[in-house]
XYZ file of C-alpha atoms in Angstrom:
249
model
C 123.904 39.316 115.417
C 125.236 35.385 114.538
C 122.400 33.723 116.442
C 120.480 30.394 116.116
C 116.796 30.554 116.507
C 114.055 27.480 116.253
C 111.101 28.011 117.429
C 107.658 25.871 117.102
C 104.310 26.908 117.997
C 104.857 30.667 118.507
C 102.360 33.539 118.571
C 102.888 37.179 117.560
C 99.548 39.326 117.175
C 98.694 42.749 117.994
C 102.037 43.916 117.574
C 102.707 47.862 116.654
C 105.477 49.951 116.170
C 104.555 53.529 115.872
C 106.629 57.245 114.712
C 104.861 60.330 114.832
C 107.366 63.096 114.353
C 110.093 61.903 114.101
C 112.337 60.634 110.921
C 113.589 57.237 111.832
C 113.085 53.468 110.183
C 110.737 50.995 110.866
C 111.549 47.467 110.841
C 110.482 43.922 111.813
C 107.553 44.856 114.434
C 107.291 41.249 114.955
C 110.378 39.609 115.269
C 113.375 41.559 114.115
C 116.271 38.767 113.096
C 119.727 40.721 111.615
C 122.427 37.756 110.920
C 120.413 35.529 112.591
C 119.494 30.744 111.036
C 115.881 31.169 111.671
C 113.214 28.414 111.882
C 110.212 29.127 112.303
C 107.185 25.774 112.317
C 102.962 25.781 112.716
C 103.399 29.648 113.489
C 100.993 32.867 113.706
C 101.968 35.974 113.058
C 99.169 38.186 112.572
C 98.052 41.793 113.200
C 100.990 43.627 113.233
C 101.335 47.066 112.067
C 104.142 49.062 111.454
C 102.705 53.117 111.654
C 105.134 56.048 110.649
C 102.917 58.133 111.644
C 100.635 60.906 111.346
C 103.407 63.216 109.017
C 104.999 63.536 105.678
C 108.886 61.794 107.539
C 111.334 60.421 105.402
C 111.989 56.382 106.157
C 111.239 53.286 106.546
C 108.444 50.630 106.494
C 109.751 47.004 106.655
C 108.701 43.552 107.943
C 105.429 44.105 109.422
C 105.588 40.780 110.679
C 108.985 39.662 110.566
C 111.682 41.243 109.478
C 116.052 39.533 108.553
C 118.311 40.936 107.271
C 121.772 38.562 106.513
C 121.730 34.826 107.738
C 118.988 32.470 106.751
C 115.182 32.143 107.462
C 113.169 29.195 107.189
C 108.807 28.864 107.611
C 107.243 26.052 108.041
C 103.662 25.079 108.155
C 102.595 29.128 109.461
C 100.216 32.397 108.892
C 100.564 35.306 108.411
C 97.686 36.670 108.347
C 96.706 40.906 108.766
C 99.656 42.605 108.553
C 100.443 45.689 107.622
C 102.247 49.373 106.847
C 101.331 52.443 106.727
C 102.167 56.608 107.095
C 98.476 57.929 109.188
C 96.371 60.069 107.795
C 99.147 60.987 105.723
C 100.212 59.531 101.943
C 102.515 62.241 101.519
C 105.187 61.371 103.287
C 108.417 59.633 101.361
C 109.089 56.333 103.678
C 109.202 52.875 101.733
C 107.038 49.925 102.767
C 108.368 46.385 102.276
C 106.504 43.469 102.626
C 103.762 43.290 105.201
C 104.410 39.622 106.082
C 108.188 38.705 105.893
C 111.015 41.110 104.364
C 113.736 39.908 104.047
C 117.345 41.269 103.058
C 120.560 39.737 101.763
C 119.721 36.231 103.920
C 119.000 32.389 102.354
C 114.702 32.403 102.140
C 112.821 28.757 101.939
C 109.219 28.892 103.230
C 107.144 25.892 102.659
C 103.305 25.100 103.115
C 102.257 28.714 105.023
C 99.732 30.908 103.911
C 99.927 34.852 103.826
C 96.214 36.329 104.107
C 94.671 40.340 104.173
C 98.604 41.503 104.461
C 98.843 44.885 103.227
C 101.662 48.190 101.929
C 99.865 50.896 102.585
C 101.098 54.333 101.108
C 103.586 54.593 97.947
C 106.637 52.770 97.104
C 105.026 49.757 98.221
C 106.541 46.377 97.558
C 105.009 43.121 97.948
C 101.931 43.134 100.124
C 102.592 39.809 101.025
C 107.211 39.157 101.158
C 109.850 41.045 99.176
C 112.648 39.472 99.065
C 115.596 42.153 99.256
C 119.391 40.289 98.057
C 119.660 36.427 98.887
C 118.212 33.521 97.580
C 114.777 33.098 97.773
C 112.700 29.268 97.885
C 108.549 29.084 98.257
C 106.286 26.432 97.728
C 103.284 24.775 97.862
C 101.681 28.495 99.758
C 98.705 29.969 99.382
C 98.846 34.069 99.157
C 95.463 35.410 98.970
C 94.464 38.965 99.486
C 97.941 40.882 99.794
C 97.764 44.149 98.308
C 100.407 46.435 97.604
C 99.165 50.448 97.620
C 99.851 53.508 95.733
C 103.010 52.669 93.019
C 102.840 49.020 94.190
C 104.449 45.984 92.953
C 103.934 42.952 93.719
C 100.623 42.538 95.385
C 102.111 39.221 97.000
C 106.076 38.448 96.209
C 108.580 40.610 95.042
C 112.036 39.959 94.768
C 115.057 42.116 93.245
C 118.758 41.773 93.872
C 121.886 41.185 91.678
C 122.278 39.401 88.599
C 123.219 35.584 90.627
C 120.162 35.655 92.553
C 117.410 33.298 92.464
C 113.798 33.002 93.043
C 111.766 29.179 92.736
C 107.652 29.610 93.456
C 106.627 26.466 93.016
C 103.518 24.563 93.629
C 101.763 28.003 95.381
C 98.417 29.889 94.353
C 97.745 32.938 94.469
C 94.429 34.277 94.869
C 92.806 37.713 94.724
C 96.214 39.407 95.502
C 96.621 43.575 93.899
C 98.654 46.620 93.388
C 96.877 49.767 92.929
C 98.848 52.924 91.147
C 98.364 56.131 92.450
C 99.301 58.298 90.255
C 101.795 56.838 89.319
C 102.788 52.572 88.755
C 101.321 49.798 89.713
C 103.245 46.164 87.939
C 102.563 42.727 89.222
C 99.144 41.944 91.043
C 100.622 38.653 92.570
C 104.264 38.954 91.903
C 106.823 41.270 90.863
C 111.237 40.321 89.512
C 113.197 42.684 88.460
C 116.877 43.803 88.808
C 118.283 40.776 87.219
C 116.747 38.073 89.249
C 116.457 34.952 87.242
C 112.923 33.781 88.460
C 111.255 30.107 88.031
C 107.519 29.835 88.296
C 106.834 25.969 88.238
C 102.976 23.909 88.766
C 101.392 27.509 90.518
C 97.912 28.574 89.948
C 96.559 32.417 89.663
C 93.510 33.432 89.938
C 91.397 37.413 90.266
C 94.587 39.030 90.755
C 94.533 42.428 89.067
C 97.260 44.915 88.485
C 96.139 48.956 87.806
C 98.728 48.935 85.494
C 101.282 46.527 83.928
C 101.280 42.362 84.536
C 97.568 40.971 86.814
C 99.550 38.355 87.366
C 103.363 38.628 87.949
C 105.791 41.469 86.255
C 109.530 40.094 85.016
C 111.383 42.852 84.555
C 115.696 43.690 84.618
C 117.469 44.239 81.620
C 119.490 41.059 81.311
C 116.271 38.503 82.795
C 116.235 35.501 81.810
C 114.041 33.015 83.804
C 110.739 30.697 83.794
C 106.839 30.182 84.378
C 105.843 26.711 83.642
C 102.844 24.330 84.159
C 101.386 27.322 85.443
C 96.903 28.049 85.501
C 96.183 32.138 85.002
C 91.913 32.990 85.669
C 90.966 35.545 85.558
C 94.048 37.779 86.303
C 92.897 41.469 85.093
C 95.871 44.604 83.935
C 95.065 47.792 82.983
C 96.918 49.797 81.125
C 98.792 45.891 79.253
C 97.365 43.359 77.110
C 98.580 39.776 78.478
C 98.156 39.124 82.398
C 101.856 38.325 82.385
C 105.023 40.928 81.397
C-alpha cells in the first residue's frame, strides 16, 4: 500500500489463480495494486485467468489482468489480451465477475493508446469484459476494444463504469468492434459500454461497429436516475440489440 510503481516493457502472461471448495474472493492474477500510484507503459497482460473453481461457491473474481484499488492508474501503449474470469464447470455459484482485463475501484484511471482484445467474463453476473471501473474517475483515449465479452447477465461487453454522482467518465477517439453481452436467463445491457448509478459519461469521436447486446443497447446502455452525459461525433455501424429499437438506450 501507499506505493509508487512505474513499469515499462512488462509481460505478465499465462498466470492463474484457482480456488476450489472455498468461498473466497479472487483479485488481480496479473497485478494486484492497493493505494498505489502506478504507471504502466508498453506492457502486455495476456491469458491470465481467475478461476473460481468447480462448485457453486460465493465470492468475487475481479481483475483478470490487473486489479487496482484506490490511488491512481495510468496505462499507456499497452495490450490486454485473452484474460478471463470464470467458474469452472459450474455457472451456478454466487460469484461476481468484473473486469477481465482491468478492474479499478475508487481510483483515478487514465488509459491511452492501449489494445483490449478477447478479454472475457464467462459467468453471471459480469461487469465489463475488458475494463470495469467501480468508483473514481476515468479517462480513456485512443484505445482499441475488440471481441471482449461479458456473458450470462452481462453489463458492458468492453467497458463498465458506475459510481457516485461526482464521478466522471471520458472516452475519446476509441474504436469498439465486435464486443458483446449475453443474458443467460436475466439481463444483457451495453454491447460495448454500460454506465450507471448517476455517473456522467462523455463519449466523443469514437467508432462502434458490430457490437451486440442480447437485450438492450447494442452500443451503450446509460442508466442512473440522475444521469447527465453525451455522445458526440461518433460513428455507429451494424450494432445489434435484440429487445430495443435503438442501438443506444
